[in-house]
Coordinates of N, CA and C in Angstrom, one line a residue:
X23 N 10.1 -21.1 8.6 CA 11.3 -20.7 7.8 C 12.5 -21.5 8.3
X24 N 13.4 -21.8 7.4 CA 14.6 -22.6 7.8 C 15.5 -21.7 8.6
X25 N 16.6 -22.3 9.1 CA 17.7 -21.7 9.8 C 19.0 -22.2 9.3
X26 N 20.0 -21.3 9.3 CA 21.3 -21.6 8.6 C 22.4 -21.3 9.6
X27 N 23.4 -22.3 9.6 CA 24.6 -22.1 10.3 C 25.7 -21.9 9.3
X28 N 26.6 -20.9 9.5 CA 27.7 -20.6 8.6 C 29.0 -20.8 9.4
X29 N 30.0 -21.3 8.7 CA 31.4 -21.4 9.3 C 32.4 -20.9 8.3
X30 N 33.5 -20.4 8.8 CA 34.6 -20.1 8.0 C 35.9 -20.3 8.8
X31 N 36.9 -21.0 8.1 CA 38.1 -21.3 8.8 C 39.3 -21.4 7.9
X32 N 40.5 -21.3 8.5 CA 41.8 -21.4 7.7 C 42.2 -22.9 7.7
X33 N 42.5 -23.4 6.5 CA 42.9 -24.8 6.5 C 44.3 -24.9 5.8
X34 N 45.2 -25.5 6.6 CA 46.5 -25.7 6.0 C 46.5 -26.5 4.7
X35 N 47.1 -26.0 3.7 CA 47.1 -26.7 2.4 C 47.7 -28.1 2.6
X36 N 47.1 -29.1 2.0 CA 47.5 -30.5 2.2 C 46.6 -31.2 3.3
X37 N 45.8 -30.5 4.0 CA 45.0 -31.1 5.1 C 43.5 -31.3 4.6
X38 N 43.3 -31.2 3.3 CA 41.9 -31.3 2.8 C 41.3 -32.6 3.1
X39 N 42.0 -33.7 2.9 CA 41.5 -35.1 3.1 C 41.1 -35.3 4.5
X40 N 42.0 -34.9 5.4 CA 41.7 -35.1 6.9 C 40.5 -34.3 7.3
X41 N 40.5 -33.1 6.8 CA 39.3 -32.2 7.1 C 38.0 -32.8 6.6
X42 N 38.1 -33.2 5.3 CA 36.9 -33.8 4.7 C 36.4 -35.0 5.5
X43 N 37.3 -35.9 6.0 CA 36.9 -37.0 6.8 C 36.2 -36.6 8.0
X44 N 36.7 -35.6 8.7 CA 36.0 -35.1 9.9 C 34.7 -34.5 9.6
X45 N 34.6 -33.7 8.5 CA 33.3 -33.1 8.0 C 32.3 -34.2 7.7
X46 N 32.7 -35.3 7.1 CA 31.8 -36.4 6.8 C 31.2 -37.0 8.1
X47 N 31.9 -37.1 9.1 CA 31.4 -37.6 10.4 C 30.4 -36.6 11.0
X48 N 30.8 -35.3 11.0 CA 30.0 -34.3 11.5 C 28.6 -34.3 10.8
X49 N 28.7 -34.4 9.4 CA 27.5 -34.3 8.6 C 26.6 -35.5 8.9
X50 N 27.2 -36.7 9.1 CA 26.3 -37.9 9.4 C 25.6 -37.7 10.7
X51 N 26.3 -37.2 11.7 CA 25.7 -37.1 13.0 C 24.6 -36.0 12.9
X52 N 24.9 -34.9 12.3 CA 23.9 -33.8 12.3 C 22.7 -34.2 11.4
X53 N 22.9 -34.9 10.3 CA 21.7 -35.4 9.5 C 20.8 -36.2 10.4
X54 N 21.3 -37.0 11.2 CA 20.5 -37.8 12.1 C 19.6 -37.0 13.0
X55 N 20.0 -35.8 13.3 CA 19.3 -34.9 14.2 C 18.6 -33.8 13.4
X56 N 18.3 -33.9 12.1 CA 17.5 -33.0 11.4 C 18.1 -32.1 10.4
X57 N 19.4 -32.0 10.3 CA 20.0 -31.1 9.3 C 19.5 -31.5 7.9
X58 N 19.1 -30.6 7.1 CA 18.6 -30.8 5.8 C 19.7 -30.8 4.7
X59 N 20.6 -29.9 4.9 CA 21.7 -29.8 3.8 C 22.9 -29.3 4.5
X60 N 24.1 -29.7 3.9 CA 25.4 -29.4 4.5 C 26.3 -29.2 3.3
X61 N 27.1 -28.2 3.3 CA 28.1 -28.0 2.2 C 29.4 -27.4 2.8
X62 N 30.5 -28.0 2.5 CA 31.8 -27.6 2.8 C 32.5 -27.2 1.5
X63 N 33.1 -26.0 1.5 CA 33.7 -25.6 0.2 C 35.1 -24.9 0.5
X64 N 36.0 -25.3 -0.4 CA 37.4 -24.8 -0.3 C 37.6 -23.7 -1.3
X65 N 38.2 -22.6 -0.8 CA 38.4 -21.5 -1.7 C 39.0 -21.9 -3.1
X66 N 38.4 -21.4 -4.1 CA 38.8 -21.7 -5.5 C 38.9 -20.4 -6.3
X67 N 37.9 -19.6 -6.3 CA 37.9 -18.3 -7.0 C 37.6 -17.2 -6.0
X68 N 38.6 -17.0 -5.1 CA 38.4 -16.1 -3.9 C 39.5 -15.1 -4.0
X69 N 39.2 -13.9 -4.5 CA 40.3 -12.8 -4.6 C 40.7 -12.3 -3.3
X70 N 42.0 -11.9 -3.3 CA 42.5 -11.1 -2.1 C 42.1 -9.7 -2.3
X71 N 41.4 -9.2 -1.3 CA 40.9 -7.8 -1.3 C 42.0 -6.8 -0.9
X72 N 41.6 -5.5 -1.0 CA 42.5 -4.4 -0.5 C 42.1 -4.0 0.9
X73 N 40.9 -4.2 1.3 CA 40.4 -3.8 2.6 C 40.1 -5.0 3.4
X74 N 39.3 -5.9 2.9 CA 38.9 -7.1 3.6 C 38.7 -8.2 2.6
X75 N 38.8 -9.5 3.1 CA 38.5 -10.6 2.2 C 38.4 -11.8 3.1
X76 N 38.1 -13.0 2.5 CA 38.0 -14.2 3.3 C 39.3 -14.6 4.0
X77 N 40.4 -14.4 3.3 CA 41.7 -14.7 3.9 C 42.0 -13.9 5.2
X78 N 41.7 -12.6 5.1 CA 41.9 -11.8 6.3 C 41.0 -12.2 7.4
X79 N 39.8 -12.6 7.0 CA 38.7 -12.9 8.1 C 39.2 -14.0 9.0
X80 N 40.1 -14.9 8.5 CA 40.6 -16.0 9.4 C 42.1 -15.9 9.6
X81 N 42.7 -14.7 9.2 CA 44.1 -14.5 9.3 C 44.9 -15.7 8.7
X82 N 44.5 -16.1 7.4 CA 45.2 -17.2 6.7 C 46.6 -16.8 6.3
X83 N 47.5 -17.7 6.4 CA 48.8 -17.5 5.9 C 49.0 -18.0 4.5
X84 N 50.1 -17.8 3.9 CA 50.4 -18.3 2.5 C 50.2 -19.8 2.4
X85 N 50.4 -20.5 3.5 CA 50.3 -22.0 3.5 C 48.9 -22.5 3.8
X86 N 48.0 -21.6 3.9 CA 46.6 -22.0 4.2 C 45.6 -21.5 3.1
X87 N 44.5 -22.2 3.0 CA 43.4 -21.8 2.2 C 42.2 -21.5 3.1
X88 N 41.1 -21.2 2.6 CA 39.9 -20.9 3.4 C 38.8 -21.9 3.1
X89 N 38.1 -22.3 4.1 CA 37.0 -23.2 3.9 C 35.8 -22.4 4.4
X90 N 34.7 -22.4 3.6 CA 33.4 -21.8 4.0 C 32.4 -23.0 4.0
X91 N 31.5 -23.0 5.0 CA 30.6 -24.1 5.1 C 29.2 -23.6 5.6
X92 N 28.2 -24.3 5.3 CA 26.9 -24.0 5.9 C 26.1 -25.3 6.1
X93 N 25.2 -25.2 7.1 CA 24.2 -26.2 7.4 C 22.8 -25.5 7.3
X94 N 21.9 -26.2 6.6 CA 20.5 -25.7 6.6 C 19.6 -26.7 7.4
X95 N 18.9 -26.0 8.3 CA 18.0 -26.7 9.2 C 16.5 -26.3 8.9
X96 N 15.6 -27.2 9.3 CA 14.2 -26.8 9.1 C 13.8 -25.6 9.9
X97 N 14.4 -25.4 11.1 CA 14.0 -24.3 12.0 C 15.1 -24.2 13.1
X98 N 15.1 -23.1 13.8 CA 16.1 -22.9 14.8 C 16.0 -23.9 16.0
X99 N 14.8 -24.2 16.3 CA 14.6 -25.2 17.4 C 15.3 -26.5 17.1
X100 N 15.1 -27.0 15.9 CA 15.7 -28.3 15.5 C 17.2 -28.1 15.6
X101 N 17.7 -27.0 15.1 CA 19.2 -26.7 15.1 C 19.7 -26.7 16.5
X102 N 19.1 -26.0 17.4 CA 19.5 -25.9 18.8 C 19.6 -27.2 19.5
X103 N 18.5 -28.0 19.3 CA 18.4 -29.4 19.9 C 19.5 -30.2 19.3
X104 N 19.7 -30.2 18.0 CA 20.7 -31.0 17.3 C 22.1 -30.7 17.9
X105 N 22.5 -29.5 18.0 CA 23.8 -29.1 18.5 C 24.0 -29.6 19.9
X106 N 22.9 -29.5 20.8 CA 23.0 -29.9 22.2 C 23.3 -31.5 22.2
X107 N 22.5 -32.2 21.5 CA 22.6 -33.7 21.5 C 23.9 -34.1 20.8
X108 N 24.2 -33.6 19.6 CA 25.3 -34.1 18.8 C 26.6 -33.8 19.4
X109 N 26.8 -32.8 20.2 CA 28.1 -32.5 20.8 C 28.4 -33.5 21.9
X110 N 27.4 -34.3 22.3 CA 27.6 -35.4 23.3 C 27.8 -36.7 22.6
X111 N 27.6 -36.8 21.3 CA 27.7 -38.0 20.5 C 29.2 -38.5 20.5
X112 N 29.4 -39.8 20.8 CA 30.8 -40.3 20.9 C 31.5 -40.3 19.6
X113 N 30.8 -40.3 18.4 CA 31.4 -40.2 17.1 C 32.1 -38.8 16.9
X114 N 31.7 -37.8 17.7 CA 32.3 -36.5 17.6 C 33.3 -36.3 18.7
X115 N 33.4 -37.2 19.6 CA 34.3 -37.1 20.8 C 35.8 -37.0 20.3
X116 N 36.1 -37.7 19.3 CA 37.5 -37.8 18.8 C 37.8 -36.6 17.8
X117 N 36.9 -35.7 17.7 CA 37.1 -34.6 16.8 C 37.1 -33.2 17.6
X118 N 37.7 -33.3 18.8 CA 37.8 -32.1 19.6 C 38.9 -31.2 19.0
X119 N 39.1 -30.0 19.7 CA 40.1 -29.0 19.2 C 41.5 -29.6 19.0
X120 N 41.9 -30.5 19.8 CA 43.3 -31.1 19.6 C 43.5 -31.9 18.4
X121 N 42.4 -32.4 17.8 CA 42.5 -33.3 16.6 C 42.1 -32.5 15.3
X122 N 41.8 -31.3 15.4 CA 41.4 -30.5 14.2 C 42.6 -30.3 13.3
X123 N 42.4 -30.4 12.0 CA 43.5 -30.2 11.1 C 43.6 -28.7 10.7
X124 N 43.2 -27.8 11.6 CA 43.3 -26.4 11.4 C 43.3 -25.7 12.7
X125 N 43.6 -24.4 12.7 CA 43.6 -23.6 14.0 C 42.2 -23.2 14.3
X126 N 41.6 -23.9 15.2 CA 40.2 -23.6 15.6 C 40.0 -22.2 16.2
X127 N 41.1 -21.6 16.7 CA 40.9 -20.2 17.3 C 40.6 -19.2 16.2
X128 N 40.9 -19.5 15.0 CA 40.7 -18.5 13.9 C 39.4 -18.9 13.1
X129 N 38.7 -19.9 13.5 CA 37.4 -20.2 12.9 C 36.4 -19.3 13.5
X130 N 35.4 -19.0 12.6 CA 34.2 -18.2 13.1 C 33.0 -18.8 12.6
X131 N 31.9 -18.6 13.3 CA 30.6 -19.3 12.9 C 29.5 -18.5 13.5
X132 N 28.3 -18.8 13.0 CA 27.1 -18.1 13.6 C 25.8 -18.7 12.9
X133 N 24.7 -18.5 13.6 CA 23.4 -18.9 13.1 C 22.7 -17.7 12.5
X134 N 22.0 -18.0 11.4 CA 21.3 -16.9 10.7 C 19.9 -17.2 10.3
X135 N 19.0 -16.2 10.5 CA 17.6 -16.3 10.0 C 17.6 -15.9 8.5
X136 N 17.1 -16.7 7.7 CA 17.0 -16.3 6.3 C 16.2 -15.0 6.0
X137 N 16.7 -14.2 5.2 CA 16.1 -13.0 4.8 C 15.2 -13.3 3.5
X138 N 15.7 -14.2 2.7 CA 15.0 -14.6 1.5 C 15.4 -16.0 1.2
X139 N 14.4 -16.8 0.8 CA 14.6 -18.2 0.4 C 13.9 -18.4 -0.9
X140 N 14.6 -18.9 -1.9 CA 14.0 -19.1 -3.2 C 14.1 -20.6 -3.6

Protein backbone atom coordinates (compact mmCIF):
# COMPACT_ATOMS: atom_id res chain seq x y z
CA UNK A 1 0.00 0.00 0.00
CA UNK A 2 1.22 3.51 -0.74
CA UNK A 3 2.22 6.16 1.79
CA UNK A 4 1.25 9.84 1.76
CA UNK A 5 2.89 13.00 3.11
CA UNK A 6 0.64 16.03 3.68
CA UNK A 7 1.73 19.64 4.19
CA UNK A 8 -0.16 22.82 5.01
CA UNK A 9 1.32 26.32 5.26
CA UNK A 10 0.52 30.05 5.13
CA UNK A 11 1.79 31.77 1.99
CA UNK A 12 1.98 35.56 1.76
CA UNK A 13 -0.11 36.73 -1.19
CA UNK A 14 2.21 37.61 -4.07
CA UNK A 15 4.76 34.90 -3.23
CA UNK A 16 3.12 32.20 -5.34
CA UNK A 17 5.76 32.25 -8.13
CA UNK A 18 8.71 32.06 -5.72
CA UNK A 19 7.01 29.25 -3.78
CA UNK A 20 6.20 27.36 -6.99
CA UNK A 21 9.83 27.58 -8.11
CA UNK A 22 10.98 26.04 -4.81
CA UNK A 23 8.27 23.38 -5.03
CA UNK A 24 9.43 22.44 -8.53
CA UNK A 25 12.98 21.83 -7.29
CA UNK A 26 11.66 19.80 -4.34
CA UNK A 27 9.45 17.74 -6.68
CA UNK A 28 12.30 17.00 -9.09
CA UNK A 29 14.56 15.80 -6.29
CA UNK A 30 11.89 13.66 -4.64
CA UNK A 31 10.79 12.12 -7.96
CA UNK A 32 14.37 10.91 -8.42
CA UNK A 33 14.03 9.09 -5.11
CA UNK A 34 10.74 7.34 -5.78
CA UNK A 35 7.93 9.84 -5.22
CA UNK A 36 5.01 8.85 -7.45
CA UNK A 37 2.83 11.96 -7.35
CA UNK A 38 3.08 15.47 -5.95
CA UNK A 39 0.50 18.23 -5.79
CA UNK A 40 0.72 21.76 -4.41
CA UNK A 41 -2.58 23.63 -4.21
CA UNK A 42 -3.40 27.23 -3.27
CA UNK A 43 -6.67 27.97 -1.46
CA UNK A 44 -9.42 28.78 -3.92
CA UNK A 45 -12.76 27.65 -2.51
CA UNK A 46 -11.82 27.48 1.17
CA UNK A 47 -14.41 28.92 3.55
CA UNK A 48 -13.59 30.58 6.83
CA UNK A 49 -15.15 28.46 9.56
CA UNK A 50 -16.69 29.40 12.87
CA UNK A 51 -14.73 26.90 14.95
CA UNK A 52 -11.82 25.78 12.79
CA UNK A 53 -10.62 26.00 9.21
CA UNK A 54 -7.48 25.87 7.07
CA UNK A 55 -6.67 29.53 7.75
CA UNK A 56 -6.75 29.04 11.52
CA UNK A 57 -4.71 25.86 11.24
CA UNK A 58 -1.70 27.93 10.09
CA UNK A 59 -2.68 31.20 11.78
CA UNK A 60 -2.94 32.91 8.37
CA UNK A 61 -3.28 36.69 8.27
CA UNK A 62 -5.39 38.75 5.86
CA UNK A 63 -2.28 39.09 3.67
CA UNK A 64 -1.77 35.32 3.41
CA UNK A 65 -3.44 32.42 1.71
CA UNK A 66 -3.14 28.71 2.48
CA UNK A 67 -1.23 26.07 0.54
CA UNK A 68 -2.04 22.39 0.96
CA UNK A 69 0.20 19.77 -0.61
CA UNK A 70 0.70 16.04 -0.75
CA UNK A 71 3.27 13.50 -1.95
CA UNK A 72 2.35 9.92 -2.79
CA UNK A 73 5.00 7.26 -2.32
CA UNK A 74 4.96 3.56 -3.20
CA UNK A 75 5.51 2.70 0.49
CA UNK A 76 6.80 4.15 3.76
CA UNK A 77 10.29 2.67 3.37
CA UNK A 78 10.77 4.46 0.03
CA UNK A 79 9.51 7.70 1.57
CA UNK A 80 11.78 7.47 4.62
CA UNK A 81 14.84 6.73 2.48
CA UNK A 82 13.99 9.54 0.05
CA UNK A 83 13.67 12.14 2.81
CA UNK A 84 17.00 11.08 4.35
CA UNK A 85 18.86 11.26 1.03
CA UNK A 86 17.07 14.27 -0.46
CA UNK A 87 17.65 16.53 2.53
CA UNK A 88 21.38 16.19 1.80
CA UNK A 89 20.94 17.01 -1.90
CA UNK A 90 22.74 20.26 -2.84
CA UNK A 91 19.76 21.35 -4.97
CA UNK A 92 17.75 21.67 -1.77
CA UNK A 93 20.57 23.30 0.20
CA UNK A 94 19.52 26.77 -0.97
CA UNK A 95 15.95 26.17 0.12
CA UNK A 96 16.43 26.23 3.87
CA UNK A 97 14.22 28.09 6.35
CA UNK A 98 15.88 31.45 5.68
CA UNK A 99 14.97 31.33 1.97
CA UNK A 100 11.38 30.14 2.35
CA UNK A 101 8.78 32.56 0.97
CA UNK A 102 6.55 31.80 3.98
CA UNK A 103 6.76 31.43 7.77
CA UNK A 104 7.93 27.84 8.20
CA UNK A 105 7.10 27.91 11.92
CA UNK A 106 3.41 27.83 11.01
CA UNK A 107 3.74 25.00 8.51
CA UNK A 108 2.61 21.55 9.56
CA UNK A 109 3.09 18.15 7.98
CA UNK A 110 2.85 14.47 8.58
CA UNK A 111 2.98 11.02 7.03
CA UNK A 112 -0.20 8.99 6.61
CA UNK A 113 -1.09 5.37 5.92
CA UNK A 114 -3.97 5.23 3.44
CA UNK A 115 -7.25 4.00 4.83
CA UNK A 116 -8.80 3.60 1.37
CA UNK A 117 -7.27 3.81 -2.10
CA UNK A 118 -9.46 3.81 -5.20
